[in-house]
Amino acid sequence: MESTGRERRLRRLWGPTSGRTVLMPIDQPVTMGPIAGLDAIDSQLVRLLAGAPNGIIGHRGVLRRVPAEAARSTGVVMHLSAGTALSGRGHVKKLTGDVVEAVRMGADAVSAQVTFGVPEETDMLHDLAQLAGACAQWGMPLLAMVYVAGVDPAAAPEKIAHAARAAAELGSDIVKVPYTGSADSFATVVDGCFAPVVMAGGEPSDSWEDVLLDVKDALSAGAAGVCIGRKVQQHAAPEAALADLHALVHANNPG
């Protein structure tokens, strides 16, 4: 049976043996400015891509700077929503692009963020649903980044599970969520979401070993991989950090 465009694009984001993924968002400077690890973007992109993430997630301006040779071996996800900390409400996102542009850029998927628990929640849900419809028309996979404002994920995993399920219900192919603090609680998120769930990195950590322990627990709970940015980008050796993630996520299998 011939595969669809959506299936072919999705395959570029998964390890061919493990069926899991190591994704790396590089979209953070729109919200937070030129943060460490992404401030000198051209040289840092070369270094980060040398670690061979399965996919990177960025806005159009940065994706245009990805070296062609790297784009051939790394999946590209175009991020289509934004908001800045300058507003004091950087968690409120609006669409900044569309699926047609992502197709023209050769993206393998698109992504958008929804922040639950704020007055603008329904606007962001509407945007996600509109994106899902366009993605279905163009055979483009959709990744939803979901967060619940003002909530400690470890204290309220049921709210993370609710947000993840809502994103899947509206048509997301992959759902990125914060880790909920334990394998048992994260399993409730994964089990309640019929789309593959990837673990977000969250705030930078002083202990890389603790990050790896969280990743290991998330995978044991059924996570389909990780989507970690600053904890890799601000690591003393980003290539080594990505190698660690590959070893866990892909269980030492290539890809």
Short mmCIF file of C-alpha atoms in Angstrom, two decimals:
data_model
loop_
_atom_site.label_atom_id
_atom_site.label_comp_id
_atom_site.label_asym_id
_atom_site.label_seq_id
_atom_site.Cartn_x
_atom_site.Cartn_y
_atom_site.Cartn_z
CA MET A 1 0.00 0.00 0.00
CA GLU A 2 1.36 3.42 -0.95
CA SER A 3 2.12 5.66 2.02
CA THR A 4 0.60 9.13 2.28
CA GLY A 5 2.51 12.41 2.40
CA ARG A 6 1.67 12.70 6.09
CA GLU A 7 3.11 9.26 6.81
CA ARG A 8 6.28 9.95 4.83
CA ARG A 9 6.83 13.22 6.67
CA LEU A 10 6.22 11.62 10.05
CA ARG A 11 8.77 8.91 9.32
CA ARG A 12 11.49 11.56 9.10
CA LEU A 13 10.85 12.46 12.74
CA TRP A 14 11.06 8.94 14.21
CA GLY A 15 14.02 6.64 14.70
CA PRO A 16 13.56 3.86 12.14
CA THR A 17 14.36 1.13 14.65
CA SER A 18 13.09 2.49 17.95
CA GLY A 19 9.99 4.26 16.65
CA ARG A 20 10.80 7.09 19.08
CA THR A 21 12.15 10.58 18.61
CA VAL A 22 14.63 13.12 19.96
CA LEU A 23 13.28 16.55 19.05
CA MET A 24 15.00 19.85 19.82
CA PRO A 25 13.06 23.12 19.88
CA ILE A 26 15.01 26.22 18.85
CA ASP A 27 12.02 28.56 18.88
CA GLN A 28 12.63 30.02 22.36
CA PRO A 29 14.28 33.35 21.37
CA VAL A 30 10.99 34.70 20.01
CA THR A 31 9.57 34.44 23.52
CA MET A 32 12.70 35.06 25.61
CA GLY A 33 15.17 36.88 23.38
CA PRO A 34 18.69 35.73 22.38
CA ILE A 35 19.21 33.29 25.26
CA ALA A 36 22.46 31.48 25.96
CA GLY A 37 22.93 28.58 23.62
CA LEU A 38 20.98 30.22 20.80
CA ASP A 39 22.40 33.76 20.79
CA ALA A 40 25.06 33.17 18.12
CA ILE A 41 22.65 31.11 16.08
CA ASP A 42 24.71 30.31 12.97
CA SER A 43 27.66 28.76 14.79
CA GLN A 44 25.47 27.17 17.43
CA LEU A 45 23.19 25.58 14.85
CA VAL A 46 26.16 23.78 13.35
CA ARG A 47 27.17 22.48 16.77
CA LEU A 48 23.67 21.43 17.77
CA LEU A 49 22.90 19.72 14.49
CA ALA A 50 26.14 17.76 14.80
CA GLY A 51 24.37 15.93 17.63
CA ALA A 52 21.85 14.64 15.05
CA PRO A 53 18.47 15.26 16.70
CA ASN A 54 15.68 13.51 14.84
CA GLY A 55 14.06 16.89 14.33
CA ILE A 56 14.37 20.58 15.15
CA ILE A 57 11.47 22.96 15.80
CA GLY A 58 11.87 26.60 14.85
CA HIS A 59 10.35 29.71 13.36
CA ARG A 60 10.77 30.52 9.68
CA GLY A 61 13.71 32.93 10.08
CA VAL A 62 15.93 30.40 11.84
CA LEU A 63 14.86 27.50 9.66
CA ARG A 64 16.08 29.42 6.63
CA ARG A 65 19.54 29.41 8.23
CA VAL A 66 19.71 25.63 8.65
CA PRO A 67 22.55 24.35 6.43
CA ALA A 68 21.22 22.33 3.50
CA GLU A 69 23.33 19.29 4.36
CA ALA A 70 21.88 19.23 7.89
CA ALA A 71 18.32 19.55 6.62
CA ARG A 72 18.81 16.37 4.61
CA SER A 73 19.50 14.31 7.75
CA THR A 74 17.39 16.12 10.36
CA GLY A 75 13.63 16.56 10.31
CA VAL A 76 12.35 20.13 10.26
CA VAL A 77 9.25 21.31 12.14
CA MET A 78 8.04 24.85 11.45
CA HIS A 79 6.62 26.52 14.55
CA LEU A 80 3.54 28.56 13.71
CA SER A 81 2.62 30.39 16.92
CA ALA A 82 4.33 33.06 18.99
CA GLY A 83 4.13 35.47 21.91
CA THR A 84 6.88 37.37 23.73
CA ALA A 85 7.82 37.91 27.35
CA LEU A 86 7.94 41.63 26.56
CA SER A 87 4.14 41.64 26.79
CA GLY A 88 4.26 40.13 30.25
CA ARG A 89 2.12 37.30 28.87
CA GLY A 90 4.47 35.35 26.64
CA HIS A 91 2.45 32.19 27.22
CA VAL A 92 -0.40 33.62 25.13
CA LYS A 93 0.24 32.61 21.52
CA LYS A 94 -1.11 33.74 18.15
CA LEU A 95 -0.59 32.12 14.78
CA THR A 96 2.35 33.57 12.82
CA GLY A 97 2.30 31.40 9.70
CA ASP A 98 0.35 28.75 7.86
CA VAL A 99 0.65 25.24 6.51
CA VAL A 100 1.06 26.35 2.89
CA GLU A 101 4.20 28.27 3.81
CA ALA A 102 5.50 25.23 5.71
CA VAL A 103 4.94 23.11 2.59
CA ARG A 104 6.88 25.63 0.49
CA MET A 105 9.74 25.53 2.99
CA GLY A 106 9.88 21.74 2.83
CA ALA A 107 8.92 21.23 6.47
CA ASP A 108 8.23 17.73 7.75
CA ALA A 109 5.67 18.96 10.28
CA VAL A 110 4.28 22.10 11.87
CA SER A 111 3.77 22.95 15.53
CA ALA A 112 1.83 25.36 17.71
CA GLN A 113 1.48 26.00 21.43
CA VAL A 114 -1.70 26.01 23.47
CA THR A 115 -1.63 27.34 27.01
CA PHE A 116 -4.58 26.07 29.01
CA GLY A 117 -6.11 27.85 31.97
CA VAL A 118 -5.90 31.42 30.63
CA PRO A 119 -8.69 33.59 29.19
CA GLU A 120 -7.23 33.19 25.69
CA GLU A 121 -7.36 29.38 25.89
CA THR A 122 -10.31 29.11 23.50
CA ASP A 123 -8.57 31.33 20.95
CA MET A 124 -5.52 29.07 20.99
CA LEU A 125 -7.71 25.97 20.75
CA HIS A 126 -9.45 27.52 17.75
CA ASP A 127 -6.07 28.18 16.12
CA LEU A 128 -4.97 24.59 16.79
CA ALA A 129 -8.16 23.21 15.25
CA GLN A 130 -7.75 25.43 12.19
CA LEU A 131 -4.17 24.22 11.79
CA ALA A 132 -5.29 20.60 12.13
CA GLY A 133 -7.77 21.10 9.31
CA ALA A 134 -5.13 22.64 7.04
CA CYS A 135 -2.68 19.88 7.96
CA ALA A 136 -5.22 17.25 6.96
CA GLN A 137 -5.68 18.99 3.60
CA TRP A 138 -1.94 19.13 2.88
CA GLY A 139 -0.78 15.86 4.46
CA MET A 140 1.26 17.75 7.07
CA PRO A 141 1.77 16.34 10.59
CA LEU A 142 0.90 18.59 13.54
CA LEU A 143 2.74 18.77 16.86
CA ALA A 144 0.97 20.51 19.75
CA MET A 145 2.97 21.96 22.65
CA VAL A 146 0.59 22.04 25.61
CA TYR A 147 0.99 23.65 29.01
CA VAL A 148 -1.36 24.54 31.87
CA ALA A 149 -0.71 28.03 33.25
CA GLY A 150 0.11 28.36 36.93
CA VAL A 151 0.14 24.63 37.54
CA ASP A 152 2.95 22.48 38.91
CA PRO A 153 2.71 19.41 36.63
CA ALA A 154 3.86 17.12 39.45
CA ALA A 155 1.07 18.37 41.69
CA ALA A 156 -1.69 18.16 39.09
CA PRO A 157 -0.89 15.47 36.50
CA GLU A 158 -4.61 15.12 35.78
CA LYS A 159 -4.62 18.64 34.34
CA ILE A 160 -1.69 17.80 32.06
CA ALA A 161 -3.56 14.65 30.99
CA HIS A 162 -6.64 16.75 30.21
CA ALA A 163 -4.62 19.22 28.11
CA ALA A 164 -2.85 16.42 26.22
CA ARG A 165 -6.12 14.67 25.42
CA ALA A 166 -7.70 17.90 24.23
CA ALA A 167 -4.82 18.46 21.81
CA ALA A 168 -5.19 14.93 20.43
CA GLU A 169 -8.97 15.31 20.14
CA LEU A 170 -8.48 18.40 17.96
CA GLY A 171 -6.24 16.51 15.54
CA SER A 172 -2.65 16.74 16.77
CA ASP A 173 -0.34 13.94 15.62
CA ILE A 174 2.22 14.44 18.42
CA VAL A 175 1.68 16.10 21.80
CA LYS A 176 4.47 17.68 23.83
CA VAL A 177 3.83 17.97 27.58
CA PRO A 178 5.87 18.77 30.70
CA TYR A 179 7.01 15.86 32.83
CA THR A 180 4.71 15.20 35.77
CA GLY A 181 7.35 14.11 38.27
CA SER A 182 6.98 10.32 38.28
CA ALA A 183 6.62 7.41 35.89
CA ASP A 184 3.24 6.46 37.38
CA SER A 185 1.72 9.92 36.97
CA PHE A 186 3.20 10.36 33.49
CA ALA A 187 1.68 7.02 32.48
CA THR A 188 -1.76 8.49 33.16
CA VAL A 189 -0.96 11.29 30.68
CA VAL A 190 0.28 8.86 28.03
CA ASP A 191 -2.55 6.37 28.54
CA GLY A 192 -5.16 9.09 28.28
CA CYS A 193 -3.80 10.53 25.04
CA PHE A 194 -4.19 8.48 21.86
CA ALA A 195 -1.54 10.59 20.05
CA PRO A 196 2.15 9.94 20.77
CA VAL A 197 3.35 11.96 23.78
CA VAL A 198 6.84 13.48 24.01
CA MET A 199 8.36 14.88 27.18
CA ALA A 200 9.23 18.59 27.28
CA GLY A 201 12.53 19.70 28.77
CA GLY A 202 11.33 22.59 30.89
CA GLU A 203 13.59 24.97 32.78
CA PRO A 204 17.38 24.45 32.66
CA SER A 205 18.64 22.11 35.38
CA ASP A 206 21.85 22.05 37.39
CA SER A 207 21.89 18.25 37.20
CA TRP A 208 22.02 16.58 33.81
CA GLU A 209 21.83 13.22 35.56
CA ASP A 210 18.45 14.21 37.00
CA VAL A 211 17.27 15.11 33.50
CA LEU A 212 18.29 11.69 32.22
CA LEU A 213 16.51 9.98 35.12
CA ASP A 214 13.32 11.87 34.23
CA VAL A 215 13.70 10.86 30.58
CA LYS A 216 14.20 7.23 31.54
CA ASP A 217 11.08 7.28 33.72
CA ALA A 218 9.02 9.02 31.03
CA LEU A 219 10.04 6.41 28.48
CA SER A 220 9.15 3.61 30.89
CA ALA A 221 5.72 5.25 31.18
CA GLY A 222 5.24 5.03 27.42
CA ALA A 223 6.56 8.36 26.15
CA ALA A 224 7.34 8.38 22.43
CA GLY A 225 10.48 10.45 22.99
CA VAL A 226 11.63 13.84 24.17
CA CYS A 227 11.45 17.44 23.03
CA ILE A 228 14.25 19.17 24.94
CA GLY A 229 15.77 22.55 24.13
CA ARG A 230 17.53 24.71 26.71
CA LYS A 231 18.76 21.80 28.81
CA VAL A 232 20.69 20.63 25.75
CA GLN A 233 21.58 24.02 24.29
CA GLN A 234 22.95 25.31 27.62
CA HIS A 235 24.77 22.08 28.44
CA ALA A 236 28.56 22.40 28.49
CA ALA A 237 28.72 19.82 25.69
CA PRO A 238 25.46 19.82 23.68
CA GLU A 239 26.65 17.05 21.34
CA ALA A 240 27.32 14.78 24.33
CA ALA A 241 23.93 15.66 25.82
CA LEU A 242 22.20 14.69 22.58
CA ALA A 243 24.21 11.46 22.48
CA ASP A 244 22.91 10.65 25.98
CA LEU A 245 19.33 11.29 24.86
CA HIS A 246 19.77 9.15 21.75
CA ALA A 247 21.13 6.30 23.86
CA LEU A 248 18.07 6.35 26.13
CA VAL A 249 15.35 7.13 23.61
CA HIS A 250 16.58 4.80 20.89
CA ALA A 251 17.91 2.15 23.28
CA ASN A 252 21.31 2.24 21.53
CA ASN A 253 19.70 1.47 18.18
CA PRO A 254 20.64 3.63 15.20
CA GLY A 255 18.31 6.53 14.36
#
